[in-house]
């Protein structure tokens, strides 16, 4: 198990997480936002990674190894080659909300994928009150991070199912 500290271009804060999979275009982690918390799977576009360091904190590693054993992690993440493949997959899984982080870490965009094209896709955007706003087009190569299964996203999905 590897715990990574990742510097993304234009982001002031370092993103930390447990590495699930990595290829030439994509890094997939379970995010570690604070202390010993694991929250959400992040698909990071590697072209925006400025620096990546291995975290050698022994206590952190032991605790996160224990926590990650509760996740059903296998070769599932090897199916994702890049951000477009990830979007294609989650378009077919319409019950999933995704969170996009573009060029600013101060805000993100949440919604459900509607249409997928060669260079872009449409997202039905969601408000913080779990109401759909409108559809917006996003280019794959502008996405720095795509997140699924965070506590926030799962809470919105739960509320929308009531």
Coordinates of N, CA and C in Angstrom, one line a residue:
X1 N 0.8 -1.2 0.0 CA 0.0 0.0 0.0 C 0.9 1.2 0.0
X2 N 0.5 2.2 -0.9 CA 1.2 3.5 -0.9 C 0.3 4.6 -0.6
X3 N 0.8 5.5 0.3 CA 0.1 6.7 0.6 C 0.8 7.8 -0.1
X4 N 0.1 8.6 -0.9 CA 0.7 9.6 -1.8 C 0.3 11.0 -1.3
X5 N 1.2 12.0 -1.4 CA 0.9 13.4 -1.3 C 1.1 14.0 -2.7
X6 N 0.0 14.6 -3.2 CA 0.0 15.0 -4.6 C -0.2 16.5 -4.7
X7 N 0.7 17.1 -5.5 CA 0.5 18.6 -5.8 C -0.1 18.7 -7.2
X8 N -1.2 19.3 -7.3 CA -1.9 19.5 -8.6 C -1.7 21.0 -9.0
X9 N -1.5 21.2 -10.3 CA -1.3 22.6 -10.8 C -2.4 23.4 -10.4
X10 N -2.1 24.7 -9.9 CA -3.1 25.7 -9.5 C -3.8 25.4 -8.2
X11 N -3.5 24.3 -7.5 CA -4.0 24.0 -6.2 C -3.0 24.4 -5.2
X12 N -3.5 25.0 -4.1 CA -2.6 25.4 -3.0 C -2.4 24.2 -2.1
X13 N -3.4 23.5 -1.9 CA -3.3 22.3 -0.9 C -2.8 21.1 -1.6
X14 N -2.2 20.2 -0.8 CA -1.7 18.9 -1.3 C -2.9 18.0 -1.1
X15 N -3.1 17.1 -2.1 CA -4.1 16.0 -2.0 C -3.4 14.7 -1.5
X16 N -4.0 14.1 -0.5 CA -3.4 12.9 0.0 C -4.3 11.7 -0.2
X17 N -3.8 10.5 -0.4 CA -4.6 9.4 -0.6 C -3.9 8.1 -0.7
X18 N -4.6 7.0 -0.7 CA -4.0 5.7 -0.8 C -4.2 5.3 -2.3
X19 N -3.1 5.0 -2.9 CA -3.0 4.7 -4.4 C -3.7 3.3 -4.6
X20 N -4.7 3.4 -5.6 CA -5.3 2.2 -6.0 C -4.8 1.7 -7.3
X21 N -4.5 2.6 -8.3 CA -4.0 2.2 -9.6 C -3.4 3.5 -10.3
X22 N -2.5 3.2 -11.1 CA -1.8 4.3 -11.9 C -1.4 3.8 -13.3
X23 N -1.6 4.6 -14.3 CA -1.1 4.3 -15.6 C -0.5 5.7 -16.2
X24 N -0.3 5.7 -17.4 CA 0.4 6.9 -18.0 C -0.5 8.2 -17.9
X25 N -1.8 8.0 -17.9 CA -2.8 9.2 -18.0 C -3.5 9.4 -16.7
X26 N -3.6 8.4 -15.8 CA -4.5 8.5 -14.7 C -3.9 8.0 -13.4
X27 N -4.2 8.6 -12.3 CA -3.9 8.1 -11.0 C -5.2 8.0 -10.2
X28 N -5.4 6.9 -9.6 CA -6.7 6.6 -8.9 C -6.3 6.4 -7.4
X29 N -6.9 7.2 -6.5 CA -6.6 7.1 -5.1 C -7.9 7.1 -4.3
X30 N -7.9 6.6 -3.1 CA -8.9 6.8 -2.1 C -8.4 8.0 -1.3
X31 N -9.2 9.1 -1.4 CA -8.7 10.3 -0.8 C -8.6 10.2 0.8
X32 N -7.6 10.8 1.3 CA -7.4 11.0 2.8 C -7.4 12.4 3.1
X33 N -8.6 13.1 3.2 CA -8.7 14.5 3.4 C -8.1 15.1 4.7
X34 N -8.2 14.3 5.7 CA -7.7 14.7 7.0 C -7.5 13.5 8.0
X35 N -6.4 13.7 8.8 CA -6.1 12.6 9.8 C -6.2 11.2 9.2
X36 N -7.1 10.4 9.7 CA -7.1 9.0 9.3 C -8.4 8.7 8.6
X37 N -9.0 9.7 7.9 CA -10.3 9.6 7.2 C -10.0 9.2 5.8
X38 N -10.8 8.2 5.3 CA -10.8 7.9 3.8 C -12.1 8.3 3.3
X39 N -12.1 9.1 2.2 CA -13.4 9.6 1.7 C -13.4 9.9 0.2
X40 N -13.9 9.0 -0.5 CA -14.1 9.2 -1.9 C -12.9 8.6 -2.8
X41 N -13.3 8.2 -4.0 CA -12.3 7.7 -4.9 C -12.1 8.8 -5.9
X42 N -10.8 9.2 -6.1 CA -10.4 10.3 -7.0 C -9.7 9.8 -8.2
X43 N -10.1 10.2 -9.4 CA -9.5 9.8 -10.6 C -8.8 11.1 -11.0
X44 N -7.5 11.1 -10.9 CA -6.7 12.4 -11.2 C -6.0 12.3 -12.5
X45 N -6.3 13.4 -13.3 CA -5.7 13.5 -14.6 C -4.2 13.8 -14.4
X46 N -3.3 12.9 -14.8 CA -1.9 13.0 -14.5 C -1.2 14.2 -15.2
X47 N -1.8 14.7 -16.2 CA -1.1 15.9 -16.9 C -1.1 17.1 -16.0
X48 N -2.0 17.1 -14.9 CA -2.0 18.2 -14.0 C -1.2 18.0 -12.7
X49 N -0.6 16.8 -12.6 CA 0.2 16.5 -11.4 C 1.6 17.2 -11.5
X50 N 1.9 18.1 -10.6 CA 3.2 18.7 -10.6 C 4.2 18.0 -9.8
X51 N 3.8 17.3 -8.7 CA 4.7 16.6 -7.9 C 3.9 15.6 -7.1
X52 N 4.6 14.5 -6.8 CA 4.0 13.4 -6.1 C 5.1 12.8 -5.2
X53 N 4.7 12.7 -3.9 CA 5.7 12.1 -2.9 C 5.0 11.0 -2.1
X54 N 5.8 10.0 -1.8 CA 5.3 8.9 -0.9 C 5.4 9.4 0.5
X55 N 4.3 9.1 1.2 CA 4.2 9.5 2.7 C 4.7 8.3 3.5
X56 N 5.7 8.5 4.3 CA 6.4 7.5 5.0 C 5.9 7.4 6.5
X57 N 4.9 8.1 6.8 CA 4.4 8.1 8.2 C 3.9 6.7 8.6
X58 N 4.6 6.1 9.5 CA 4.3 4.7 9.9 C 3.0 4.5 10.5
X59 N 2.6 5.4 11.4 CA 1.3 5.3 12.1 C 0.2 5.5 11.1
X60 N 0.3 6.5 10.2 CA -0.7 6.7 9.2 C -0.9 5.4 8.3
X61 N 0.2 4.9 7.9 CA 0.2 3.7 7.0 C -0.5 2.5 7.7
X62 N -0.2 2.3 9.0 CA -0.8 1.2 9.7 C -2.3 1.4 9.8
X63 N -2.7 2.6 10.2 CA -4.2 2.9 10.4 C -4.9 2.8 9.0
X64 N -4.4 3.4 8.0 CA -5.0 3.3 6.7 C -5.0 1.9 6.1
X65 N -4.0 1.1 6.3 CA -4.0 -0.3 5.9 C -5.2 -1.0 6.5
X66 N -5.4 -0.8 7.8 CA -6.5 -1.4 8.4 C -7.9 -0.9 7.8
X67 N -8.0 0.4 7.7 CA -9.3 0.9 7.1 C -9.5 0.5 5.7
X68 N -8.5 0.5 4.9 CA -8.7 0.1 3.5 C -9.0 -1.3 3.3
X69 N -8.7 -2.2 4.2 CA -9.1 -3.6 4.1 C -10.6 -3.8 4.1
X70 N -11.3 -2.8 4.6 CA -12.8 -2.8 4.6 C -13.4 -2.5 3.2
X71 N -12.6 -1.9 2.3 CA -13.0 -1.6 1.0 C -12.9 -2.8 0.1
X72 N -13.8 -3.0 -0.8 CA -13.7 -4.1 -1.8 C -12.8 -3.6 -3.0
X73 N -11.5 -3.7 -2.8 CA -10.6 -3.3 -3.8 C -10.0 -4.5 -4.5
X74 N -10.1 -4.5 -5.8 CA -9.5 -5.5 -6.6 C -8.9 -4.9 -7.9
X75 N -9.0 -5.6 -8.9 CA -8.5 -5.1 -10.2 C -9.5 -4.2 -11.0
X76 N -10.6 -3.9 -10.3 CA -11.7 -3.1 -10.9 C -11.1 -1.8 -11.5
X77 N -10.2 -1.1 -10.8 CA -9.8 0.2 -11.3 C -8.8 0.1 -12.5
X78 N -8.4 -1.1 -12.8 CA -7.5 -1.2 -14.0 C -8.3 -1.1 -15.3
X79 N -9.6 -1.1 -15.2 CA -10.4 -0.9 -16.4 C -10.4 0.6 -16.9
X80 N -10.0 1.5 -16.1 CA -10.0 2.9 -16.4 C -8.6 3.3 -17.0
X81 N -8.6 3.8 -18.3 CA -7.4 4.2 -18.9 C -7.1 5.7 -18.8
X82 N -8.2 6.5 -18.8 CA -8.1 7.9 -18.8 C -9.4 8.5 -18.3
X83 N -9.5 9.8 -18.3 CA -10.7 10.5 -17.8 C -11.9 10.1 -18.7
X84 N -11.7 10.1 -20.0 CA -12.8 9.8 -21.0 C -13.4 8.4 -20.7
X85 N -12.5 7.4 -20.5 CA -13.0 6.0 -20.1 C -13.8 6.0 -18.9
X86 N -13.4 6.8 -17.9 CA -14.1 6.9 -16.6 C -15.4 7.5 -16.8
X87 N -15.5 8.6 -17.6 CA -16.8 9.2 -17.9 C -17.7 8.3 -18.6
X88 N -17.2 7.6 -19.6 CA -18.0 6.6 -20.3 C -18.6 5.5 -19.4
X89 N -17.8 5.0 -18.5 CA -18.2 4.0 -17.5 C -19.4 4.6 -16.6
X90 N -19.2 5.8 -16.1 CA -20.2 6.3 -15.2 C -21.4 6.8 -15.9
X91 N -21.3 7.1 -17.2 CA -22.5 7.4 -17.9 C -23.5 6.2 -17.9
X92 N -22.9 5.0 -18.1 CA -23.8 3.8 -18.1 C -24.3 3.5 -16.7
X93 N -23.7 4.1 -15.7 CA -24.2 3.9 -14.3 C -24.9 5.1 -13.8
X94 N -26.1 5.3 -14.3 CA -26.8 6.6 -14.1 C -27.2 6.9 -12.7
X95 N -27.1 6.0 -11.8 CA -27.4 6.3 -10.4 C -26.3 7.0 -9.7
X96 N -25.1 7.1 -10.3 CA -23.9 7.7 -9.7 C -23.8 9.2 -9.9
X97 N -23.6 9.9 -8.8 CA -23.2 11.3 -8.9 C -21.7 11.4 -9.0
X98 N -21.2 12.3 -9.8 CA -19.8 12.5 -9.9 C -19.5 14.0 -9.5
X99 N -18.3 14.2 -9.0 CA -17.8 15.6 -8.7 C -16.6 15.9 -9.6
X100 N -16.7 17.0 -10.2 CA -15.6 17.4 -11.1 C -14.8 18.6 -10.4
X101 N -13.5 18.6 -10.5 CA -12.7 19.7 -10.1 C -11.9 20.1 -11.3
X102 N -12.0 21.4 -11.7 CA -11.4 21.8 -12.9 C -10.1 22.6 -12.5
X103 N -10.1 23.9 -12.8 CA -8.9 24.7 -12.6 C -8.8 25.3 -11.2
X104 N -9.8 25.3 -10.4 CA -9.8 25.9 -9.1 C -10.2 24.9 -8.0
X105 N -9.4 24.8 -7.0 CA -9.8 23.9 -5.9 C -10.8 24.4 -5.0
X106 N -11.2 25.7 -5.2 CA -12.2 26.3 -4.3 C -13.7 25.9 -4.6
X107 N -13.9 25.3 -5.7 CA -15.3 24.9 -6.0 C -15.2 23.6 -6.9
X108 N -16.3 22.9 -6.9 CA -16.4 21.7 -7.7 C -17.8 21.7 -8.3
X109 N -18.0 20.8 -9.3 CA -19.3 20.7 -9.9 C -19.7 19.3 -9.8
X110 N -21.0 19.2 -9.3 CA -21.6 17.9 -9.1 C -22.8 17.6 -10.0
X111 N -22.9 16.4 -10.5 CA -24.0 16.1 -11.3 C -24.0 14.7 -11.8
X112 N -24.9 14.4 -12.8 CA -24.9 13.1 -13.5 C -24.6 13.3 -14.9
X113 N -23.9 12.4 -15.5 CA -23.5 12.5 -16.9 C -24.7 12.2 -17.7
X114 N -24.9 13.0 -18.8 CA -26.0 12.9 -19.7 C -25.6 12.3 -21.0
X115 N -24.8 13.1 -21.7 CA -24.3 12.7 -23.1 C -22.8 12.7 -23.1
X116 N -22.3 11.7 -23.9 CA -20.8 11.6 -24.0 C -20.5 11.7 -25.5
X117 N -19.5 12.6 -25.8 CA -19.1 12.8 -27.1 C -17.6 12.5 -27.2
X118 N -16.9 12.7 -28.3 CA -15.5 12.4 -28.5 C -14.6 13.2 -27.6
X119 N -14.8 14.6 -27.5 CA -13.9 15.4 -26.8 C -14.6 16.0 -25.5
X120 N -15.9 15.8 -25.4 CA -16.6 16.4 -24.2 C -17.8 15.6 -23.8
X121 N -18.4 16.0 -22.8 CA -19.6 15.4 -22.3 C -20.5 16.4 -21.6
X122 N -21.8 16.1 -21.5 CA -22.7 17.0 -20.8 C -23.1 16.4 -19.4
X123 N -23.1 17.3 -18.5 CA -23.4 16.9 -17.1 C -24.6 17.7 -16.6
X124 N -25.6 17.0 -16.1 CA -26.8 17.6 -15.5 C -26.4 18.0 -14.1
X125 N -26.1 19.3 -13.9 CA -25.5 19.8 -12.7 C -26.6 19.9 -11.6
X126 N -26.0 19.7 -10.4 CA -26.9 19.6 -9.2 C -26.5 20.7 -8.2
X127 N -27.5 21.3 -7.6 CA -27.3 22.3 -6.6 C -26.9 21.7 -5.2
X128 N -26.5 22.5 -4.3 CA -26.2 22.0 -2.9 C -27.5 21.5 -2.2
X129 N -28.6 21.9 -2.7 CA -29.9 21.4 -2.2 C -30.4 20.2 -2.9
X130 N -29.6 19.6 -3.7 CA -29.9 18.4 -4.5 C -31.0 18.6 -5.5
X131 N -31.0 19.7 -6.1 CA -31.9 20.0 -7.2 C -31.1 20.2 -8.5
X132 N -31.7 19.6 -9.6 CA -31.0 19.8 -10.9 C -31.1 21.2 -11.4
X133 N -30.0 21.7 -11.9 CA -30.0 23.1 -12.4 C -30.1 23.1 -13.9
X134 N -29.1 22.7 -14.6 CA -29.1 22.7 -16.0 C -27.9 21.8 -16.5
X135 N -27.9 21.6 -17.8 CA -26.9 20.8 -18.4 C -25.7 21.7 -18.9
X136 N -24.5 21.2 -18.6 CA -23.3 22.0 -19.0 C -22.4 21.1 -19.7
X137 N -21.7 21.6 -20.7 CA -20.7 20.8 -21.5 C -19.3 21.0 -20.9
X138 N -18.6 19.9 -20.7 CA -17.2 19.9 -20.2 C -16.3 19.1 -21.1
X139 N -15.1 19.6 -21.3 CA -14.1 18.9 -22.1 C -13.3 18.0 -21.1
X140 N -13.0 16.8 -21.6 CA -12.3 15.8 -20.8 C -11.0 16.3 -20.3
X141 N -10.2 17.0 -21.2 CA -8.9 17.4 -20.9 C -8.8 18.5 -19.9
X142 N -9.9 19.2 -19.6 CA -9.9 20.3 -18.6 C -10.1 19.7 -17.1
X143 N -10.5 18.5 -17.0 CA -10.8 17.9 -15.7 C -9.5 17.5 -15.0
X144 N -9.3 18.1 -13.8 CA -8.1 17.7 -13.0 C -8.4 16.5 -12.2
X145 N -9.6 16.5 -11.5 CA -10.0 15.4 -10.6 C -11.5 15.1 -10.8
X146 N -11.8 13.8 -10.9 CA -13.2 13.3 -10.9 C -13.3 12.5 -9.7
X147 N -14.3 12.8 -8.9 CA -14.5 12.0 -7.6 C -15.8 11.3 -7.6
X148 N -15.8 10.1 -7.0 CA -17.0 9.3 -6.8 C -17.0 8.9 -5.3
X149 N -18.2 8.5 -4.8 CA -18.3 7.8 -3.6 C -17.8 8.5 -2.3
X150 N -17.8 9.8 -2.4 CA -17.4 10.6 -1.2 C -18.6 10.6 -0.3
X151 N -18.4 10.9 1.0 CA -19.5 11.0 1.9 C -20.5 12.1 1.5
X152 N -20.0 13.2 0.9 CA -20.9 14.3 0.5 C -21.8 13.8 -0.7
X153 N -21.2 13.2 -1.7 CA -21.9 12.6 -2.9 C -22.9 11.6 -2.4
X154 N -22.5 10.7 -1.6 CA -23.4 9.6 -1.1 C -24.5 10.2 -0.3
X155 N -24.3 11.2 0.4 CA -25.4 11.9 1.2 C -26.4 12.5 0.2
X156 N -25.9 13.2 -0.8 CA -26.8 13.8 -1.8 C -27.6 12.7 -2.5
X157 N -27.0 11.6 -2.9 CA -27.7 10.4 -3.5 C -28.7 9.9 -2.6
X158 N -28.4 9.7 -1.3 CA -29.4 9.2 -0.4 C -30.6 10.2 -0.3
X159 N -30.4 11.5 -0.2 CA -31.4 12.4 -0.1 C -32.3 12.4 -1.3
X160 N -31.7 12.3 -2.5 CA -32.5 12.2 -3.7 C -33.3 11.0 -3.9
X161 N -32.9 9.9 -3.1 CA -33.7 8.7 -3.2 C -34.9 8.6 -2.3
X162 N -35.0 9.6 -1.4 CA -36.2 9.7 -0.5 C -37.5 10.0 -1.2

